[in-house]
Amino acid sequence: MGMTAKEVLAMVREQGVQVVDLRFMDFPGLWQHFSIPGERLDEEAFEKGLGFDGSSIRGWQSINESDMIVKPVAETAFIDPFFQAKTLVMMCNICDPITGEDYTRDPRNIARKAEAYLRGTGLADTAYFGPEAEFFIFDDIRFDQNEHEGYYHLDSVEGRWNTGRVENPNLGYKIRYKEGYFPCPPMDKQQDIRSEMMLTLESVGVEVEAQHHEVATGGQAEIDMAFSPLVAMADKLLKYKYVIKNVATQHNKTVTFMPKPIFNDNGSGMHVHISLWKGATNLFAGDGYAGLSQPALHAIGGILQHAPALLAFTNPTTNSYKRLVPGYEAPVNLAYSRRNRSAACRIPMYSTSPKAKRIEFRCPDPSCNPYLAFSALLMAAIDGIVNKIDPGEPLDKDIYDLPPEELAKVPTTPGSLREALQALEADHAFLLKGDVFTEDVIRTWIEYKMKNEVAALDLRPHPYEFVLYSDI
């Protein structure tokens, strides 16, 4: 268990904390913060919260009802490893200042409601999540889009495209496309920075299992965290992104969690491992296919059935669908398998222990808001268990060897963010159970994404269109 409010206040005094930084998640999925002097933190701040203007937060209140309250969550407290002044960070829940109720569009509140709904069903006590978030560490990232030009430029000392660059001297060792998993230094130039990221994560309470280079050239990396319950894991993923970005910045590098920044090489996914437990019993372990229980297979059925709608939360950017393209390694096939990595649901077979039995949803990417993505995944799994949704037959054959008529029977993920949002509009009743998501949250999400991302991209010429059409 984490600290209590009294213990946090004692820590502020004893450790000479000068600044308290209060953090919360905006609707699309970026961490926000403001700070107060350390001595201003008292018990009342935990009980009644502190006010701020919610009208400028993306997807939140309109200007005429802008006042909001943040309530610090004592158990999330940690000392920030980056600021000059001794700073204690706490994550916050968002409340309405008049009713005092939790704000329905606060992503962390939605995740808390998802955990409560699971317990209320009596199916399980705890949903464990283990995300594997990949990212790129670049030396340079430039982009612009205006009325007469549009471009991006990425660079990395590791990038294969730099084999001929004058570097005075160029020492070679540029990772070949799709061969970054995972040769030793000097080919891998980021061991030290990844180790620093890993050790910094451990110092702020995020348990790490491994760090390594990933498949793509140009600095793709992965650091794997130990699994945790839903809300705690979403909290950790925010700390994860924060630590990784700031360690990179200290080394004059930049990190992006964009799913597909580099053409013709692997994108960054975030495979998510899920298991449901009652007490000390893993409810997903059994004697069925790949050592799964019947509830686990039904959970897969729910996830696969609702996958097109789920992707509106787990793959919520237009760029997400540059990664999820059929014919590559991407998990676009809405099927399950114990070994086929192009299937949306995989059952890891590394361990025979019942405690390790879980299902892995391979579609998500790290651009998602983890509170919303994990909550939606849990709701789909619960729906599958409650309604005994049959996942069909496993897809254990090599997808590339399937005859076309057999492949045509395997449903695939949506081809664009627009398609995923349309699927969510048509299929979201399972998310409304227990008032976890609300009609307002679903509608606001769809409207926000359609207006600010889908339509915004539709309006702008793409650089590659000039390659295709400028001579017409």
PDB file of C-alpha atoms in Angstrom, residues 158-344:
ATOM      1  CA  GLU A 158      21.999   4.987 -35.436  1.00  0.00           C
ATOM      2  CA  GLY A 159      19.828   5.560 -38.508  1.00  0.00           C
ATOM      3  CA  ARG A 160      20.671   3.350 -41.496  1.00  0.00           C
ATOM      4  CA  TRP A 161      20.117   6.382 -43.738  1.00  0.00           C
ATOM      5  CA  ASN A 162      23.301   7.926 -42.251  1.00  0.00           C
ATOM      6  CA  THR A 163      25.782   5.328 -43.550  1.00  0.00           C
ATOM      7  CA  GLY A 164      27.113   7.877 -46.045  1.00  0.00           C
ATOM      8  CA  ARG A 165      26.910  11.027 -43.927  1.00  0.00           C
ATOM      9  CA  VAL A 166      30.083  13.004 -43.272  1.00  0.00           C
ATOM     10  CA  GLU A 167      30.467  12.767 -39.477  1.00  0.00           C
ATOM     11  CA  ASN A 168      34.217  13.478 -39.193  1.00  0.00           C
ATOM     12  CA  PRO A 169      34.602  10.533 -38.723  1.00  0.00           C
ATOM     13  CA  ASN A 170      31.579   8.350 -39.514  1.00  0.00           C
ATOM     14  CA  LEU A 171      32.302   5.179 -37.533  1.00  0.00           C
ATOM     15  CA  GLY A 172      29.658   3.072 -39.241  1.00  0.00           C
ATOM     16  CA  TYR A 173      27.668   0.686 -37.058  1.00  0.00           C
ATOM     17  CA  LYS A 174      24.327   2.002 -38.334  1.00  0.00           C
ATOM     18  CA  ILE A 175      21.573  -0.509 -37.584  1.00  0.00           C
ATOM     19  CA  ARG A 176      20.127  -2.140 -40.707  1.00  0.00           C
ATOM     20  CA  TYR A 177      16.391  -1.720 -41.240  1.00  0.00           C
ATOM     21  CA  LYS A 178      14.454  -4.234 -39.120  1.00  0.00           C
ATOM     22  CA  GLU A 179      17.670  -5.543 -37.488  1.00  0.00           C
ATOM     23  CA  GLY A 180      17.726  -3.555 -34.239  1.00  0.00           C
ATOM     24  CA  TYR A 181      16.546  -6.523 -32.105  1.00  0.00           C
ATOM     25  CA  PHE A 182      19.163  -6.640 -30.599  1.00  0.00           C
ATOM     26  CA  PRO A 183      22.879  -6.549 -31.438  1.00  0.00           C
ATOM     27  CA  CYS A 184      25.412  -5.479 -28.804  1.00  0.00           C
ATOM     28  CA  PRO A 185      27.277  -2.144 -28.798  1.00  0.00           C
ATOM     29  CA  PRO A 186      28.812  -0.483 -30.736  1.00  0.00           C
ATOM     30  CA  MET A 187      25.788  -1.163 -32.985  1.00  0.00           C
ATOM     31  CA  ASP A 188      23.441  -0.459 -30.069  1.00  0.00           C
ATOM     32  CA  LYS A 189      24.394   3.095 -29.083  1.00  0.00           C
ATOM     33  CA  GLN A 190      21.734   3.582 -26.423  1.00  0.00           C
ATOM     34  CA  GLN A 191      22.526   1.090 -23.685  1.00  0.00           C
ATOM     35  CA  ASP A 192      23.619   3.786 -21.223  1.00  0.00           C
ATOM     36  CA  ILE A 193      20.626   6.064 -21.799  1.00  0.00           C
ATOM     37  CA  ARG A 194      18.165   3.148 -21.546  1.00  0.00           C
ATOM     38  CA  SER A 195      19.849   1.972 -18.336  1.00  0.00           C
ATOM     39  CA  GLU A 196      19.546   5.480 -16.903  1.00  0.00           C
ATOM     40  CA  MET A 197      15.851   5.485 -17.855  1.00  0.00           C
ATOM     41  CA  MET A 198      15.400   2.075 -16.220  1.00  0.00           C
ATOM     42  CA  LEU A 199      17.171   3.039 -12.981  1.00  0.00           C
ATOM     43  CA  THR A 200      15.310   6.365 -12.783  1.00  0.00           C
ATOM     44  CA  LEU A 201      12.001   4.507 -13.201  1.00  0.00           C
ATOM     45  CA  GLU A 202      12.977   2.153 -10.370  1.00  0.00           C
ATOM     46  CA  SER A 203      13.843   5.168  -8.190  1.00  0.00           C
ATOM     47  CA  VAL A 204      10.280   6.549  -8.545  1.00  0.00           C
ATOM     48  CA  GLY A 205       8.588   3.246  -7.749  1.00  0.00           C
ATOM     49  CA  VAL A 206       8.143   1.732 -11.214  1.00  0.00           C
ATOM     50  CA  GLU A 207       9.395  -1.867 -11.175  1.00  0.00           C
ATOM     51  CA  VAL A 208      11.182  -2.756 -14.419  1.00  0.00           C
ATOM     52  CA  GLU A 209      11.657  -6.253 -15.841  1.00  0.00           C
ATOM     53  CA  ALA A 210      14.007  -5.503 -18.763  1.00  0.00           C
ATOM     54  CA  GLN A 211      15.283  -2.839 -21.152  1.00  0.00           C
ATOM     55  CA  HIS A 212      16.480  -3.452 -24.703  1.00  0.00           C
ATOM     56  CA  HIS A 213      16.811  -2.084 -28.220  1.00  0.00           C
ATOM     57  CA  GLU A 214      13.838  -2.770 -30.460  1.00  0.00           C
ATOM     58  CA  VAL A 215      13.620  -3.929 -34.076  1.00  0.00           C
ATOM     59  CA  ALA A 216      13.734  -0.637 -35.986  1.00  0.00           C
ATOM     60  CA  THR A 217      16.801   1.374 -36.926  1.00  0.00           C
ATOM     61  CA  GLY A 218      17.118   4.954 -35.680  1.00  0.00           C
ATOM     62  CA  GLY A 219      16.833   4.329 -31.941  1.00  0.00           C
ATOM     63  CA  GLN A 220      13.771   2.188 -31.262  1.00  0.00           C
ATOM     64  CA  ALA A 221      13.653   0.991 -27.649  1.00  0.00           C
ATOM     65  CA  GLU A 222      11.518  -0.868 -25.131  1.00  0.00           C
ATOM     66  CA  ILE A 223      11.511  -0.929 -21.343  1.00  0.00           C
ATOM     67  CA  ASP A 224       9.159  -3.496 -19.794  1.00  0.00           C
ATOM     68  CA  MET A 225       7.387  -2.844 -16.500  1.00  0.00           C
ATOM     69  CA  ALA A 226       6.141  -5.456 -14.047  1.00  0.00           C
ATOM     70  CA  PHE A 227       2.361  -5.880 -14.152  1.00  0.00           C
ATOM     71  CA  SER A 228       0.044  -4.014 -11.745  1.00  0.00           C
ATOM     72  CA  PRO A 229      -3.701  -3.498 -11.170  1.00  0.00           C
ATOM     73  CA  LEU A 230      -5.476  -1.292 -13.725  1.00  0.00           C
ATOM     74  CA  VAL A 231      -5.374   2.180 -12.143  1.00  0.00           C
ATOM     75  CA  ALA A 232      -1.894   1.670 -10.666  1.00  0.00           C
ATOM     76  CA  MET A 233      -0.603   0.496 -14.047  1.00  0.00           C
ATOM     77  CA  ALA A 234      -2.056   3.490 -15.879  1.00  0.00           C
ATOM     78  CA  ASP A 235      -0.439   5.748 -13.243  1.00  0.00           C
ATOM     79  CA  LYS A 236       2.877   3.971 -13.850  1.00  0.00           C
ATOM     80  CA  LEU A 237       2.627   4.379 -17.609  1.00  0.00           C
ATOM     81  CA  LEU A 238       2.389   8.155 -17.128  1.00  0.00           C
ATOM     82  CA  LYS A 239       5.485   8.080 -14.918  1.00  0.00           C
ATOM     83  CA  TYR A 240       7.143   5.877 -17.546  1.00  0.00           C
ATOM     84  CA  LYS A 241       6.568   8.365 -20.376  1.00  0.00           C
ATOM     85  CA  TYR A 242       7.558  11.286 -18.163  1.00  0.00           C
ATOM     86  CA  VAL A 243      10.830   9.693 -17.022  1.00  0.00           C
ATOM     87  CA  ILE A 244      11.815   8.464 -20.482  1.00  0.00           C
ATOM     88  CA  LYS A 245      11.171  11.841 -22.150  1.00  0.00           C
ATOM     89  CA  ASN A 246      13.035  13.772 -19.464  1.00  0.00           C
ATOM     90  CA  VAL A 247      16.070  11.475 -19.298  1.00  0.00           C
ATOM     91  CA  ALA A 248      16.314  11.767 -23.098  1.00  0.00           C
ATOM     92  CA  THR A 249      16.068  15.566 -22.898  1.00  0.00           C
ATOM     93  CA  GLN A 250      18.905  15.652 -20.350  1.00  0.00           C
ATOM     94  CA  HIS A 251      21.047  13.889 -22.983  1.00  0.00           C
ATOM     95  CA  ASN A 252      19.963  16.379 -25.660  1.00  0.00           C
ATOM     96  CA  LYS A 253      17.843  13.733 -27.346  1.00  0.00           C
ATOM     97  CA  THR A 254      14.108  13.492 -27.895  1.00  0.00           C
ATOM     98  CA  VAL A 255      11.640  10.632 -27.470  1.00  0.00           C
ATOM     99  CA  THR A 256       8.444  10.016 -29.378  1.00  0.00           C
ATOM    100  CA  PHE A 257       5.731   7.475 -28.617  1.00  0.00           C
ATOM    101  CA  MET A 258       4.222   8.012 -32.080  1.00  0.00           C
ATOM    102  CA  PRO A 259       3.241   4.581 -33.403  1.00  0.00           C
ATOM    103  CA  LYS A 260       4.819   4.969 -36.871  1.00  0.00           C
ATOM    104  CA  PRO A 261       7.434   7.715 -37.220  1.00  0.00           C
ATOM    105  CA  ILE A 262       9.730   5.879 -39.696  1.00  0.00           C
ATOM    106  CA  PHE A 263       8.587   4.660 -43.124  1.00  0.00           C
ATOM    107  CA  ASN A 264       9.524   1.111 -44.113  1.00  0.00           C
ATOM    108  CA  ASP A 265      10.559  -0.046 -40.641  1.00  0.00           C
ATOM    109  CA  ASN A 266       8.755  -1.319 -37.568  1.00  0.00           C
ATOM    110  CA  GLY A 267       6.364   0.947 -35.701  1.00  0.00           C
ATOM    111  CA  SER A 268       5.999   1.246 -31.929  1.00  0.00           C
ATOM    112  CA  GLY A 269       3.284  -0.878 -30.410  1.00  0.00           C
ATOM    113  CA  MET A 270       2.183  -1.461 -26.846  1.00  0.00           C
ATOM    114  CA  HIS A 271       1.196  -5.084 -26.375  1.00  0.00           C
ATOM    115  CA  VAL A 272      -1.022  -5.276 -23.289  1.00  0.00           C
ATOM    116  CA  HIS A 273      -1.073  -8.384 -21.057  1.00  0.00           C
ATOM    117  CA  ILE A 274      -4.267  -8.942 -19.047  1.00  0.00           C
ATOM    118  CA  SER A 275      -5.313 -11.396 -16.344  1.00  0.00           C
ATOM    119  CA  LEU A 276      -8.195 -11.473 -13.854  1.00  0.00           C
ATOM    120  CA  TRP A 277      -7.673 -12.699 -10.301  1.00  0.00           C
ATOM    121  CA  LYS A 278      -9.860 -13.614  -7.352  1.00  0.00           C
ATOM    122  CA  GLY A 279      -7.780 -13.570  -4.183  1.00  0.00           C
ATOM    123  CA  ALA A 280      -4.641 -15.585  -4.946  1.00  0.00           C
ATOM    124  CA  THR A 281      -6.235 -17.450  -7.877  1.00  0.00           C
ATOM    125  CA  ASN A 282      -5.558 -16.553 -11.501  1.00  0.00           C
ATOM    126  CA  LEU A 283      -8.958 -16.990 -13.172  1.00  0.00           C
ATOM    127  CA  PHE A 284      -7.376 -17.186 -16.630  1.00  0.00           C
ATOM    128  CA  ALA A 285      -5.403 -20.401 -15.911  1.00  0.00           C
ATOM    129  CA  GLY A 286      -7.111 -23.655 -16.870  1.00  0.00           C
ATOM    130  CA  ASP A 287      -6.934 -26.773 -18.998  1.00  0.00           C
ATOM    131  CA  GLY A 288      -8.346 -25.348 -22.224  1.00  0.00           C
ATOM    132  CA  TYR A 289      -6.494 -24.148 -25.325  1.00  0.00           C
ATOM    133  CA  ALA A 290      -2.953 -22.951 -24.478  1.00  0.00           C
ATOM    134  CA  GLY A 291      -3.616 -23.565 -20.767  1.00  0.00           C
ATOM    135  CA  LEU A 292      -6.480 -21.081 -20.593  1.00  0.00           C
ATOM    136  CA  SER A 293      -9.695 -21.332 -18.600  1.00  0.00           C
ATOM    137  CA  GLN A 294     -13.151 -20.992 -20.153  1.00  0.00           C
ATOM    138  CA  PRO A 295     -13.575 -17.453 -18.736  1.00  0.00           C
ATOM    139  CA  ALA A 296     -10.250 -16.481 -20.360  1.00  0.00           C
ATOM    140  CA  LEU A 297     -11.446 -17.762 -23.751  1.00  0.00           C
ATOM    141  CA  HIS A 298     -14.706 -15.863 -23.306  1.00  0.00           C
ATOM    142  CA  ALA A 299     -12.710 -12.749 -22.390  1.00  0.00           C
ATOM    143  CA  ILE A 300     -10.827 -13.159 -25.692  1.00  0.00           C
ATOM    144  CA  GLY A 301     -14.218 -13.512 -27.413  1.00  0.00           C
ATOM    145  CA  GLY A 302     -15.323 -10.191 -25.918  1.00  0.00           C
ATOM    146  CA  ILE A 303     -12.108  -8.410 -26.866  1.00  0.00           C
ATOM    147  CA  LEU A 304     -12.198  -9.717 -30.449  1.00  0.00           C
ATOM    148  CA  GLN A 305     -15.892  -8.958 -30.903  1.00  0.00           C
ATOM    149  CA  HIS A 306     -15.506  -5.387 -29.660  1.00  0.00           C
ATOM    150  CA  ALA A 307     -12.004  -4.821 -31.114  1.00  0.00           C
ATOM    151  CA  PRO A 308     -13.038  -2.368 -33.869  1.00  0.00           C
ATOM    152  CA  ALA A 309     -14.627  -0.112 -31.209  1.00  0.00           C
ATOM    153  CA  LEU A 310     -11.832  -0.736 -28.689  1.00  0.00           C
ATOM    154  CA  LEU A 311      -9.252   0.550 -31.151  1.00  0.00           C
ATOM    155  CA  ALA A 312     -10.809   4.030 -30.942  1.00  0.00           C
ATOM    156  CA  PHE A 313      -9.254   4.095 -27.430  1.00  0.00           C
ATOM    157  CA  THR A 314      -6.261   1.722 -27.746  1.00  0.00           C
ATOM    158  CA  ASN A 315      -5.089   3.124 -31.121  1.00  0.00           C
ATOM    159  CA  PRO A 316      -6.462   6.662 -31.000  1.00  0.00           C
ATOM    160  CA  THR A 317      -4.338   8.540 -33.568  1.00  0.00           C
ATOM    161  CA  THR A 318      -4.421   8.737 -37.355  1.00  0.00           C
ATOM    162  CA  ASN A 319      -0.773   7.635 -37.243  1.00  0.00           C
ATOM    163  CA  SER A 320      -1.792   4.443 -35.384  1.00  0.00           C
ATOM    164  CA  TYR A 321      -3.176   3.009 -38.619  1.00  0.00           C
ATOM    165  CA  LYS A 322       0.131   3.468 -40.450  1.00  0.00           C
ATOM    166  CA  ARG A 323       1.364   0.695 -38.117  1.00  0.00           C
ATOM    167  CA  LEU A 324      -1.716  -1.553 -38.346  1.00  0.00           C
ATOM    168  CA  VAL A 325      -1.372  -2.453 -42.027  1.00  0.00           C
ATOM    169  CA  PRO A 326      -2.167  -5.972 -43.381  1.00  0.00           C
ATOM    170  CA  GLY A 327       0.679  -7.965 -44.916  1.00  0.00           C
ATOM    171  CA  TYR A 328       3.303  -7.003 -42.330  1.00  0.00           C
ATOM    172  CA  GLU A 329       4.018  -8.233 -38.785  1.00  0.00           C
ATOM    173  CA  ALA A 330       1.338  -5.947 -37.350  1.00  0.00           C
ATOM    174  CA  PRO A 331      -1.418  -7.684 -35.356  1.00  0.00           C
ATOM    175  CA  VAL A 332      -4.295  -6.827 -37.707  1.00  0.00           C
ATOM    176  CA  ASN A 333      -6.061 -10.200 -37.664  1.00  0.00           C
ATOM    177  CA  LEU A 334      -8.948 -10.352 -35.202  1.00  0.00           C
ATOM    178  CA  ALA A 335      -8.166 -13.867 -34.062  1.00  0.00           C
ATOM    179  CA  TYR A 336      -6.246 -15.514 -31.225  1.00  0.00           C
ATOM    180  CA  SER A 337      -3.236 -17.803 -31.175  1.00  0.00           C
ATOM    181  CA  ARG A 338      -0.573 -19.126 -28.825  1.00  0.00           C
ATOM    182  CA  ARG A 339       2.198 -18.350 -31.303  1.00  0.00           C
ATOM    183  CA  ASN A 340       1.023 -16.283 -34.264  1.00  0.00           C
ATOM    184  CA  ARG A 341       2.187 -12.719 -33.637  1.00  0.00           C
ATOM    185  CA  SER A 342      -0.009 -11.294 -36.397  1.00  0.00           C
ATOM    186  CA  ALA A 343      -3.096 -12.334 -34.379  1.00  0.00           C
ATOM    187  CA  ALA A 344      -4.689  -9.585 -32.282  1.00  0.00           C
TER     188      ALA A 344
END
